[in-house]
């Protein structure tokens, strides 16, 4: 069994990470009721005997003693990390795996990347090496961060180069939360595009998440609850709650529900690594099958049923409807419509009581309505995990390498250009040592080249699929 390490960077990254660990613990508790430390739990948790001083307390089998998340928590402000350490998950994190400062990055990518990157590089490396030493077979680093601020975008992408140099064989999966047009950080277009150049060059897979899409999904759920349709009712206990615990509290922060959607994405993405199934998908298979060209590694994700994410009881969707929903624009975690764009490849990660024949039937049913590139008409990758989300019979995560991600990048470039042509706020960045105006022009060129690659693919949409000759077999 392989292991993965989660690296949470900045306020957003740590809040999402906290939700992920909360949900993962509950999921394992529902399955592993005898509290045995098994391979499923070992993929993301260490079992530690806290009576042993130092690093000698790891227990590889037997009863669970004390679980520690395979995680590194980084933030250049103390607030969120301190909140986690005072909350119900405080015992899950090893204090040796935390890096904090008190000054923050001030919504400036250059401060996070150039200043704190240099200042904390050795300390970060030491903690990453320690995390790697605790793994029998380290397969993947999951980086969780936001693009619009300073620490998440700057230090978060600085980490990618460090990981690539130090652990070149270990996959780098990045969950990046992109700012919406109504973002309250004025410099977020600068931070996002400077960060994107690093994602282009140093990530294996990026799962872009759009804040506006998350907000829209939560609004739809609230609308259903408040309208009383479909016999919805508030659950007395729910898998998806605030990080404060199992009961939804009145003072829940507005971003908690949105963060839980991203945590559920990660929960489903890693389900095959954590649980058995008739058709498991290794994390390295995602990159191998869904990324045909190095830079086109942005995967659009959709979750269904969406209402597994809500603190409500809603009748389950029919299985076939679940597959249809995964391709509708209402279920995408960025504002995109994949059915009207071009697929390079698509993965369907199904959980619960679903048969391979159900998968095949739905793929054949949906194929005529989806456009795949001419050279990869059979570009499907599938997995079946036998363990469903807690309280549900089945769920589906779709990961699409699709040109529908392009409008998000174009909108970001337009917002960047509006600021940059006036040189607005530029002096805040250029006063940082090592930061030059060429950093901006190179980042813009990198993004434009990426958009152009998607344009070239879109130009082939009207071309017929290649009718490849088949091997004739003499009988």
CSV table of C-alpha atoms in Angstrom, one decimal:
chain,number,residue,atom,x,y,z
A,1,UNK,CA,0.0,0.0,0.0
A,2,UNK,CA,1.3,3.5,-0.9
A,3,UNK,CA,1.2,6.6,1.2
A,4,UNK,CA,0.5,10.3,0.5
A,5,UNK,CA,1.4,13.5,2.3
A,6,UNK,CA,-0.9,16.5,2.3
A,7,UNK,CA,0.7,20.0,2.3
A,8,UNK,CA,-1.6,22.7,3.4
A,9,UNK,CA,-0.4,26.2,2.6
A,10,UNK,CA,-2.0,29.5,3.6
A,11,UNK,CA,-5.4,30.3,5.2
A,12,UNK,CA,-7.5,28.7,2.5
A,13,UNK,CA,-5.3,25.6,2.2
A,14,UNK,CA,-5.3,24.9,6.0
A,15,UNK,CA,-9.1,25.4,6.3
A,16,UNK,CA,-9.8,23.0,3.4
A,17,UNK,CA,-7.2,20.6,4.8
A,18,UNK,CA,-8.8,20.6,8.2
A,19,UNK,CA,-12.1,19.7,6.6
A,20,UNK,CA,-10.5,16.9,4.7
A,21,UNK,CA,-8.9,15.3,7.8
A,22,UNK,CA,-12.2,15.6,9.7
A,23,UNK,CA,-14.2,13.8,6.9
A,24,UNK,CA,-11.4,11.2,6.4
A,25,UNK,CA,-11.4,10.3,10.1
A,26,UNK,CA,-15.2,9.9,10.1
A,27,UNK,CA,-15.1,7.8,6.9
A,28,UNK,CA,-12.5,5.4,8.3
A,29,UNK,CA,-14.4,5.2,11.7
A,30,UNK,CA,-17.6,4.1,9.9
A,31,UNK,CA,-15.7,1.3,8.1
A,32,UNK,CA,-13.1,0.3,10.7
A,33,UNK,CA,-15.2,-0.1,13.8
A,34,UNK,CA,-12.7,-2.4,15.5
A,35,UNK,CA,-10.1,0.4,15.5
A,36,UNK,CA,-7.4,-1.7,13.9
A,37,UNK,CA,-4.6,0.1,12.2
A,38,UNK,CA,-4.8,-1.3,8.6
A,39,UNK,CA,-3.5,-0.4,5.2
A,40,UNK,CA,-6.4,1.8,4.4
A,41,UNK,CA,-5.7,4.1,7.3
A,42,UNK,CA,-2.0,4.0,6.8
A,43,UNK,CA,-2.3,5.7,3.4
A,44,UNK,CA,-2.9,9.1,5.1
A,45,UNK,CA,-2.3,8.4,8.8
A,46,UNK,CA,0.5,7.2,11.1
A,47,UNK,CA,-0.2,5.2,14.2
A,48,UNK,CA,1.9,6.6,17.0
A,49,UNK,CA,2.5,5.5,20.6
A,50,UNK,CA,2.6,8.8,22.3
A,51,UNK,CA,4.3,7.3,25.4
A,52,UNK,CA,7.5,7.0,23.3
A,53,UNK,CA,9.6,10.1,23.1
A,54,UNK,CA,11.0,11.1,19.7
A,55,UNK,CA,10.3,9.3,16.4
A,56,UNK,CA,10.5,5.8,17.8
A,57,UNK,CA,6.8,5.5,18.5
A,58,UNK,CA,5.4,4.5,15.1
A,59,UNK,CA,3.3,1.3,15.2
A,60,UNK,CA,2.8,-0.5,11.9
A,61,UNK,CA,0.0,-2.9,12.9
A,62,UNK,CA,-2.5,-3.8,15.7
A,63,UNK,CA,-4.8,-1.5,17.6
A,64,UNK,CA,-4.9,2.2,16.8
A,65,UNK,CA,-3.1,4.1,19.5
A,66,UNK,CA,-2.9,7.7,18.4
A,67,UNK,CA,-3.4,8.7,14.7
A,68,UNK,CA,-1.3,11.4,13.2
A,69,UNK,CA,-2.1,12.9,9.8
A,70,UNK,CA,0.6,12.6,7.1
A,71,UNK,CA,0.6,16.4,6.7
A,72,UNK,CA,2.7,19.5,6.7
A,73,UNK,CA,0.8,22.7,7.8
A,74,UNK,CA,2.3,26.0,6.5
A,75,UNK,CA,1.0,29.5,7.0
A,76,UNK,CA,2.8,32.9,7.4
A,77,UNK,CA,0.1,34.0,9.9
A,78,UNK,CA,-0.6,32.0,13.1
A,79,UNK,CA,-4.4,32.4,13.3
A,80,UNK,CA,-5.8,29.5,11.3
A,81,UNK,CA,-3.1,27.0,12.4
A,82,UNK,CA,-3.6,28.0,16.1
A,83,UNK,CA,-7.4,27.6,15.6
A,84,UNK,CA,-6.8,24.0,14.3
A,85,UNK,CA,-4.5,23.2,17.3
A,86,UNK,CA,-7.2,24.4,19.7
A,87,UNK,CA,-10.0,22.5,17.9
A,88,UNK,CA,-11.2,18.9,18.0
A,89,UNK,CA,-8.5,17.8,15.5
A,90,UNK,CA,-5.6,19.1,17.6
A,91,UNK,CA,-4.3,15.6,18.4
A,92,UNK,CA,-4.2,14.6,14.8
A,93,UNK,CA,-1.4,17.0,13.9
A,94,UNK,CA,2.2,16.6,15.1
A,95,UNK,CA,3.6,19.9,16.3
A,96,UNK,CA,6.8,19.0,14.5
A,97,UNK,CA,5.0,19.3,11.2
A,98,UNK,CA,3.9,22.9,11.5
A,99,UNK,CA,5.6,26.1,10.1
A,100,UNK,CA,4.1,29.5,10.9
A,101,UNK,CA,5.2,33.1,11.0
A,102,UNK,CA,3.4,36.1,12.4
A,103,UNK,CA,3.7,38.8,9.8
A,104,UNK,CA,1.8,37.3,6.8
A,105,UNK,CA,2.4,37.8,3.1
A,106,UNK,CA,0.2,40.8,2.7
A,107,UNK,CA,-1.6,39.5,-0.4
A,108,UNK,CA,1.7,39.7,-2.2
A,109,UNK,CA,2.9,36.7,-4.2
A,110,UNK,CA,6.5,38.0,-4.2
A,111,UNK,CA,6.6,38.1,-0.4
A,112,UNK,CA,5.4,34.5,-0.2
A,113,UNK,CA,7.6,33.2,-3.0
A,114,UNK,CA,10.8,35.2,-2.8
A,115,UNK,CA,10.9,36.3,0.9
A,116,UNK,CA,9.4,33.4,2.8
A,117,UNK,CA,10.5,30.9,0.3
A,118,UNK,CA,14.1,31.7,0.9
A,119,UNK,CA,13.7,32.2,4.6
A,120,UNK,CA,11.9,28.8,5.2
A,121,UNK,CA,13.3,26.6,2.5
A,122,UNK,CA,15.5,24.5,4.7
A,123,UNK,CA,12.9,24.2,7.5
A,124,UNK,CA,10.3,23.1,4.9
A,125,UNK,CA,12.7,20.6,3.4
A,126,UNK,CA,13.5,19.1,6.8
A,127,UNK,CA,9.8,18.6,7.6
A,128,UNK,CA,9.1,17.1,4.1
A,129,UNK,CA,12.0,14.7,4.5
A,130,UNK,CA,10.7,13.7,7.9
A,131,UNK,CA,7.2,13.1,6.5
A,132,UNK,CA,8.8,11.0,3.7
A,133,UNK,CA,10.8,8.9,6.1
A,134,UNK,CA,7.6,7.9,7.9
A,135,UNK,CA,6.3,6.4,4.6
A,136,UNK,CA,7.0,2.9,3.3
A,137,UNK,CA,6.2,3.9,-0.2
A,138,UNK,CA,5.5,7.6,-0.8
A,139,UNK,CA,3.5,8.0,-3.9
A,140,UNK,CA,2.1,11.5,-3.9
A,141,UNK,CA,2.2,15.0,-2.4
A,142,UNK,CA,-1.2,16.8,-2.3
A,143,UNK,CA,-0.8,20.5,-2.2
A,144,UNK,CA,-3.8,22.6,-1.1
A,145,UNK,CA,-3.7,26.3,-1.6
A,146,UNK,CA,-5.5,29.4,-3.0
A,147,UNK,CA,-4.3,31.4,-5.9
A,148,UNK,CA,-5.4,34.9,-5.0
A,149,UNK,CA,-3.5,35.7,-1.7
A,150,UNK,CA,0.1,35.9,-0.9
A,151,UNK,CA,1.1,32.8,1.1
A,152,UNK,CA,-1.0,30.2,-0.7
A,153,UNK,CA,0.0,31.5,-4.2
A,154,UNK,CA,3.6,32.5,-3.5
A,155,UNK,CA,4.9,30.0,-0.9
A,156,UNK,CA,2.5,27.3,-2.2
A,157,UNK,CA,4.1,27.4,-5.7
A,158,UNK,CA,7.6,27.8,-4.3
A,159,UNK,CA,7.1,24.4,-2.7
A,160,UNK,CA,6.4,22.8,-6.0
A,161,UNK,CA,9.9,23.5,-7.3
A,162,UNK,CA,11.4,22.3,-3.9
A,163,UNK,CA,9.3,19.0,-4.2
A,164,UNK,CA,10.4,18.5,-7.9
A,165,UNK,CA,14.1,18.9,-7.0
A,166,UNK,CA,14.0,16.8,-3.8
A,167,UNK,CA,11.4,14.1,-4.7
A,168,UNK,CA,11.4,13.9,-8.5
A,169,UNK,CA,9.7,10.5,-8.5
A,170,UNK,CA,6.8,11.5,-6.3
A,171,UNK,CA,3.7,12.9,-8.0
A,172,UNK,CA,2.6,16.4,-7.3
A,173,UNK,CA,-1.2,16.9,-7.2
A,174,UNK,CA,-2.3,20.5,-6.6
A,175,UNK,CA,-5.8,21.6,-5.6
A,176,UNK,CA,-5.9,25.4,-6.5
A,177,UNK,CA,-8.7,27.6,-5.4
A,178,UNK,CA,-9.1,30.4,-8.0
A,179,UNK,CA,-10.5,33.8,-7.1
A,180,UNK,CA,-13.8,35.0,-8.4
A,181,UNK,CA,-14.3,38.3,-10.2
A,182,UNK,CA,-15.8,39.8,-7.0
A,183,UNK,CA,-12.7,38.8,-5.0
A,184,UNK,CA,-11.8,41.3,-2.2
A,185,UNK,CA,-8.1,41.0,-2.9
A,186,UNK,CA,-7.3,43.7,-5.5
A,187,UNK,CA,-4.0,42.1,-6.4
A,188,UNK,CA,-5.4,38.6,-6.9
A,189,UNK,CA,-5.0,38.7,-10.7
A,190,UNK,CA,-1.2,39.4,-10.3
A,191,UNK,CA,-0.9,36.7,-7.6
A,192,UNK,CA,-2.8,34.1,-9.7
A,193,UNK,CA,-0.9,34.6,-12.9
A,194,UNK,CA,2.5,34.6,-11.2
A,195,UNK,CA,1.4,31.4,-9.5
A,196,UNK,CA,0.1,29.8,-12.7
A,197,UNK,CA,3.6,30.0,-14.3
A,198,UNK,CA,4.9,27.8,-11.5
A,199,UNK,CA,1.9,25.4,-11.8
A,200,UNK,CA,2.5,25.1,-15.5
A,201,UNK,CA,6.2,24.2,-15.0
A,202,UNK,CA,6.2,22.1,-11.8
A,203,UNK,CA,2.9,20.4,-11.1
A,204,UNK,CA,1.9,16.9,-12.4
A,205,UNK,CA,-1.9,17.6,-12.1
A,206,UNK,CA,-3.8,20.6,-11.1
A,207,UNK,CA,-7.4,20.6,-10.0
A,208,UNK,CA,-8.7,24.1,-10.4
A,209,UNK,CA,-11.6,25.1,-8.2
A,210,UNK,CA,-13.5,28.3,-8.7
A,211,UNK,CA,-14.8,30.2,-5.6
A,212,UNK,CA,-17.9,31.4,-7.6
A,213,UNK,CA,-18.8,27.8,-8.5
A,214,UNK,CA,-18.6,26.7,-4.9
A,215,UNK,CA,-20.8,29.6,-3.9
A,216,UNK,CA,-23.3,28.8,-6.6
A,217,UNK,CA,-23.5,25.1,-5.4
A,218,UNK,CA,-24.1,26.1,-1.8
A,219,UNK,CA,-26.8,28.6,-2.9
A,220,UNK,CA,-28.6,25.8,-4.8
A,221,UNK,CA,-28.5,23.6,-1.7
A,222,UNK,CA,-29.8,26.3,0.5
A,223,UNK,CA,-32.5,27.0,-2.0
A,224,UNK,CA,-33.6,23.4,-2.0
A,225,UNK,CA,-33.6,23.3,1.8
A,226,UNK,CA,-35.6,26.5,2.2
A,227,UNK,CA,-38.1,25.6,-0.5
A,228,UNK,CA,-38.9,22.3,1.1
A,229,UNK,CA,-38.8,20.5,-2.3
A,230,UNK,CA,-38.1,16.8,-2.6
A,231,UNK,CA,-38.8,16.1,1.0
A,232,UNK,CA,-35.6,17.7,2.1
A,233,UNK,CA,-35.0,17.8,5.8
A,234,UNK,CA,-32.0,18.9,8.0
A,235,UNK,CA,-30.0,15.9,9.1
A,236,UNK,CA,-29.6,15.5,12.8
A,237,UNK,CA,-25.9,14.6,12.2
A,238,UNK,CA,-24.1,15.0,8.9
A,239,UNK,CA,-20.8,13.9,7.3
A,240,UNK,CA,-20.4,17.5,6.0
A,241,UNK,CA,-20.2,20.1,8.7
A,242,UNK,CA,-18.1,22.9,9.9
A,243,UNK,CA,-14.6,21.9,11.3
A,244,UNK,CA,-16.0,22.5,14.8
A,245,UNK,CA,-17.5,19.0,15.0
A,246,UNK,CA,-20.4,16.8,14.1
A,247,UNK,CA,-23.2,19.3,14.7
A,248,UNK,CA,-23.8,22.3,12.5
A,249,UNK,CA,-23.4,25.5,14.5
A,250,UNK,CA,-25.2,28.8,14.1
A,251,UNK,CA,-21.9,30.7,14.1
A,252,UNK,CA,-20.5,28.6,11.2
A,253,UNK,CA,-18.2,30.7,8.9
A,254,UNK,CA,-19.5,31.4,5.4
A,255,UNK,CA,-16.6,29.6,3.8
A,256,UNK,CA,-17.0,26.4,5.8
A,257,UNK,CA,-19.6,24.8,3.5
A,258,UNK,CA,-17.5,25.8,0.4
A,259,UNK,CA,-14.3,24.3,1.9
A,260,UNK,CA,-16.2,21.1,2.6
A,261,UNK,CA,-17.0,20.7,-1.1
A,262,UNK,CA,-13.3,20.8,-1.9
A,263,UNK,CA,-12.6,18.4,1.0
A,264,UNK,CA,-15.1,16.0,-0.5
A,265,UNK,CA,-13.4,16.2,-3.8
A,266,UNK,CA,-10.1,15.1,-2.2
A,267,UNK,CA,-12.0,12.4,-0.2
A,268,UNK,CA,-13.3,10.9,-3.4
A,269,UNK,CA,-10.1,11.4,-5.3
A,270,UNK,CA,-8.2,9.4,-2.7
A,271,UNK,CA,-10.9,6.7,-2.1
A,272,UNK,CA,-9.2,4.1,-4.3
A,273,UNK,CA,-5.9,4.7,-2.5
A,274,UNK,CA,-7.6,4.1,0.8
A,275,UNK,CA,-10.2,1.4,0.2
A,276,UNK,CA,-10.6,-1.8,-1.8
A,277,UNK,CA,-12.6,-2.1,-4.9
A,278,UNK,CA,-13.2,-4.3,-7.9
A,279,UNK,CA,-11.5,-1.7,-10.2
A,280,UNK,CA,-9.1,0.4,-8.2
A,281,UNK,CA,-7.3,3.4,-9.8
A,282,UNK,CA,-3.9,4.3,-8.5
A,283,UNK,CA,-3.1,8.0,-8.2
A,284,UNK,CA,-0.3,7.7,-10.7
A,285,UNK,CA,-2.8,6.3,-13.3
A,286,UNK,CA,-4.7,9.6,-13.2
A,287,UNK,CA,-1.6,11.5,-14.5
A,288,UNK,CA,-0.6,8.8,-16.9
A,289,UNK,CA,-4.0,8.5,-18.6
A,290,UNK,CA,-5.4,12.0,-18.3
A,291,UNK,CA,-2.4,14.2,-19.2
A,292,UNK,CA,-1.4,13.6,-22.8
A,293,UNK,CA,0.9,16.7,-23.0
A,294,UNK,CA,3.0,18.1,-20.1
A,295,UNK,CA,1.4,21.5,-19.7
A,296,UNK,CA,-2.2,20.4,-20.3
A,297,UNK,CA,-2.5,19.0,-16.8
A,298,UNK,CA,-5.5,21.0,-15.6
A,299,UNK,CA,-8.4,18.6,-14.7
A,300,UNK,CA,-11.9,19.9,-14.3
A,301,UNK,CA,-13.8,18.1,-11.5
A,302,UNK,CA,-17.4,17.5,-10.8
A,303,UNK,CA,-19.1,15.7,-7.9
A,304,UNK,CA,-22.4,14.0,-7.9
A,305,UNK,CA,-24.8,13.7,-6.2
A,306,UNK,CA,-24.1,17.3,-5.1
A,307,UNK,CA,-26.4,16.9,-2.2
A,308,UNK,CA,-24.1,14.4,-0.4
A,309,UNK,CA,-22.4,17.7,0.4
A,310,UNK,CA,-25.4,19.2,2.2
A,311,UNK,CA,-26.6,18.9,5.8
A,312,UNK,CA,-29.9,17.7,4.4
A,313,UNK,CA,-31.7,14.5,3.6
A,314,UNK,CA,-32.6,14.4,-0.1
A,315,UNK,CA,-33.8,11.3,-1.9
A,316,UNK,CA,-30.9,9.6,-3.8
A,317,UNK,CA,-30.6,10.2,-7.5
A,318,UNK,CA,-31.0,7.2,-9.8
A,319,UNK,CA,-27.7,5.7,-10.8
A,320,UNK,CA,-28.0,6.7,-14.5
A,321,UNK,CA,-29.0,10.2,-13.5
A,322,UNK,CA,-25.8,10.5,-11.4
A,323,UNK,CA,-23.7,9.9,-14.5
A,324,UNK,CA,-25.7,12.4,-16.5
A,325,UNK,CA,-25.3,15.0,-13.7
A,326,UNK,CA,-21.5,14.6,-13.7
A,327,UNK,CA,-21.4,16.1,-17.2
A,328,UNK,CA,-23.8,19.0,-16.6
A,329,UNK,CA,-22.4,22.5,-15.9
A,330,UNK,CA,-24.3,22.7,-12.6
A,331,UNK,CA,-22.0,20.1,-11.1
A,332,UNK,CA,-18.6,21.4,-12.2
A,333,UNK,CA,-16.3,22.9,-9.5
A,334,UNK,CA,-15.3,25.6,-12.0
A,335,UNK,CA,-17.7,27.7,-14.1
A,336,UNK,CA,-17.5,25.5,-17.2
A,337,UNK,CA,-19.6,23.5,-19.6
A,338,UNK,CA,-17.6,20.4,-20.6
A,339,UNK,CA,-20.4,19.0,-22.9
A,340,UNK,CA,-19.9,21.9,-25.3
A,341,UNK,CA,-16.1,21.7,-25.2
A,342,UNK,CA,-13.5,19.2,-26.2
A,343,UNK,CA,-12.4,16.2,-24.1
A,344,UNK,CA,-8.8,15.0,-24.2
A,345,UNK,CA,-9.6,12.3,-21.6
A,346,UNK,CA,-12.0,11.7,-18.8
A,347,UNK,CA,-11.8,9.6,-15.5
A,348,UNK,CA,-14.9,8.4,-13.7
A,349,UNK,CA,-14.2,7.5,-10.0
A,350,UNK,CA,-17.3,5.7,-8.7
A,351,UNK,CA,-17.9,4.7,-5.1
A,352,UNK,CA,-20.5,2.3,-3.6
A,353,UNK,CA,-22.6,-0.5,-4.9
A,354,UNK,CA,-22.0,0.0,-8.6
A,355,UNK,CA,-21.1,-2.7,-11.1
A,356,UNK,CA,-18.7,-2.5,-14.0
A,357,UNK,CA,-21.6,-3.1,-16.3
A,358,UNK,CA,-23.3,0.0,-14.9
A,359,UNK,CA,-20.1,2.0,-15.8
A,360,UNK,CA,-19.9,0.6,-19.3
A,361,UNK,CA,-23.6,1.1,-20.0
A,362,UNK,CA,-23.5,4.8,-19.0
A,363,UNK,CA,-20.3,5.5,-20.9
A,364,UNK,CA,-21.9,4.1,-24.1
A,365,UNK,CA,-25.0,6.1,-23.4
A,366,UNK,CA,-23.2,9.4,-22.9
A,367,UNK,CA,-20.5,9.0,-25.5
A,368,UNK,CA,-22.6,10.4,-28.5
A,369,UNK,CA,-23.2,13.7,-26.6
A,370,UNK,CA,-19.5,14.2,-25.7
A,371,UNK,CA,-16.8,15.4,-28.1
A,372,UNK,CA,-13.4,13.8,-27.7
A,373,UNK,CA,-10.3,14.6,-29.6
A,374,UNK,CA,-10.0,12.7,-32.9
A,375,UNK,CA,-7.0,10.7,-31.7
A,376,UNK,CA,-8.4,9.6,-28.4
A,377,UNK,CA,-12.0,8.6,-28.9
A,378,UNK,CA,-11.8,6.0,-26.2
A,379,UNK,CA,-10.2,8.3,-23.7
A,380,UNK,CA,-12.0,6.9,-20.6
A,381,UNK,CA,-10.4,5.8,-17.3
A,382,UNK,CA,-12.6,4.2,-14.7
A,383,UNK,CA,-12.4,3.1,-11.1
A,384,UNK,CA,-14.8,1.4,-8.7
A,385,UNK,CA,-14.3,1.7,-4.9
A,386,UNK,CA,-16.6,-0.5,-2.9
A,387,UNK,CA,-16.8,1.9,0.1
A,388,UNK,CA,-19.4,4.7,-0.5
A,389,UNK,CA,-19.4,8.0,1.3
A,390,UNK,CA,-20.9,7.8,4.8
A,391,UNK,CA,-24.6,7.7,4.7
A,392,UNK,CA,-25.0,7.2,1.0
A,393,UNK,CA,-25.3,4.3,-1.4
A,394,UNK,CA,-23.0,5.6,-4.2
A,395,UNK,CA,-21.2,8.7,-5.5
A,396,UNK,CA,-19.2,9.8,-8.6
A,397,UNK,CA,-16.2,12.0,-9.1
A,398,UNK,CA,-15.5,12.9,-12.7
A,399,UNK,CA,-12.1,14.4,-13.7
A,400,UNK,CA,-12.0,15.8,-17.2
A,401,UNK,CA,-9.1,17.1,-19.2
A,402,UNK,CA,-11.3,19.4,-21.2
A,403,UNK,CA,-10.8,22.7,-23.1
A,404,UNK,CA,-13.7,24.1,-21.0
A,405,UNK,CA,-11.1,25.3,-18.5
A,406,UNK,CA,-9.9,27.9,-21.0
A,407,UNK,CA,-12.5,30.6,-20.3
A,408,UNK,CA,-11.3,30.7,-16.6
A,409,UNK,CA,-7.8,31.4,-17.8
A,410,UNK,CA,-8.9,34.0,-20.3
A,411,UNK,CA,-10.9,35.9,-17.7
A,412,UNK,CA,-7.9,35.8,-15.4
A,413,UNK,CA,-5.7,37.2,-18.1
A,414,UNK,CA,-8.1,40.0,-18.8
A,415,UNK,CA,-8.3,41.0,-15.1
A,416,UNK,CA,-4.5,40.9,-15.0
A,417,UNK,CA,-4.1,43.1,-18.1
A,418,UNK,CA,-6.5,45.7,-16.7
A,419,UNK,CA,-4.2,46.3,-13.7
A,420,UNK,CA,-0.9,45.7,-15.5
A,421,UNK,CA,-1.4,48.2,-18.4
A,422,UNK,CA,-1.7,50.9,-15.8
A,423,UNK,CA,1.2,49.4,-13.8
A,424,UNK,CA,-1.2,49.6,-10.8
A,425,UNK,CA,0.2,48.2,-7.5
A,426,UNK,CA,3.3,47.0,-9.3
A,427,UNK,CA,5.7,48.9,-6.9
A,428,UNK,CA,4.6,46.6,-4.1
A,429,UNK,CA,6.0,43.7,-6.0
A,430,UNK,CA,9.1,45.3,-7.5
A,431,UNK,CA,10.5,46.4,-4.1
A,432,UNK,CA,10.9,42.8,-3.1
A,433,UNK,CA,14.5,41.5,-3.8
A,434,UNK,CA,14.7,39.2,-6.8
A,435,UNK,CA,11.4,40.5,-8.2
A,436,UNK,CA,11.6,42.2,-11.6
A,437,UNK,CA,9.1,43.3,-14.2
A,438,UNK,CA,10.2,40.5,-16.4
A,439,UNK,CA,8.6,38.1,-13.8
A,440,UNK,CA,5.2,39.6,-14.9
A,441,UNK,CA,5.8,39.5,-18.6
A,442,UNK,CA,7.1,35.9,-18.5
A,443,UNK,CA,4.1,34.8,-16.4
A,444,UNK,CA,1.7,36.4,-18.8
A,445,UNK,CA,3.5,34.8,-21.8
A,446,UNK,CA,3.3,31.4,-20.1
A,447,UNK,CA,-0.5,31.8,-19.6
A,448,UNK,CA,-1.0,33.0,-23.1
A,449,UNK,CA,0.9,30.0,-24.5
A,450,UNK,CA,-1.3,27.7,-22.4
A,451,UNK,CA,-4.4,29.4,-23.8
A,452,UNK,CA,-3.1,29.1,-27.3
A,453,UNK,CA,-2.6,25.3,-26.8
A,454,UNK,CA,-6.3,25.0,-25.9
A,455,UNK,CA,-7.2,27.2,-28.9
A,456,UNK,CA,-5.4,24.8,-31.2
A,457,UNK,CA,-7.3,21.9,-29.7
A,458,UNK,CA,-10.6,23.7,-30.0
A,459,UNK,CA,-9.9,24.3,-33.7
A,460,UNK,CA,-10.1,20.6,-34.3
A,461,UNK,CA,-13.6,20.2,-32.8
A,462,UNK,CA,-15.3,20.0,-36.1
A,463,UNK,CA,-12.9,17.5,-37.5
A,464,UNK,CA,-14.2,13.9,-37.8
A,465,UNK,CA,-12.8,11.2,-35.6
A,466,UNK,CA,-10.0,9.3,-37.3
A,467,UNK,CA,-11.2,6.0,-38.7
A,468,UNK,CA,-8.2,4.0,-37.7
A,469,UNK,CA,-7.5,0.8,-39.7
A,470,UNK,CA,-8.0,-2.4,-37.6
A,471,UNK,CA,-5.8,-5.4,-37.7
A,472,UNK,CA,-7.3,-8.2,-39.9
A,473,UNK,CA,-7.2,-11.6,-38.4
A,474,UNK,CA,-7.1,-14.5,-40.8
A,475,UNK,CA,-9.3,-17.5,-39.6
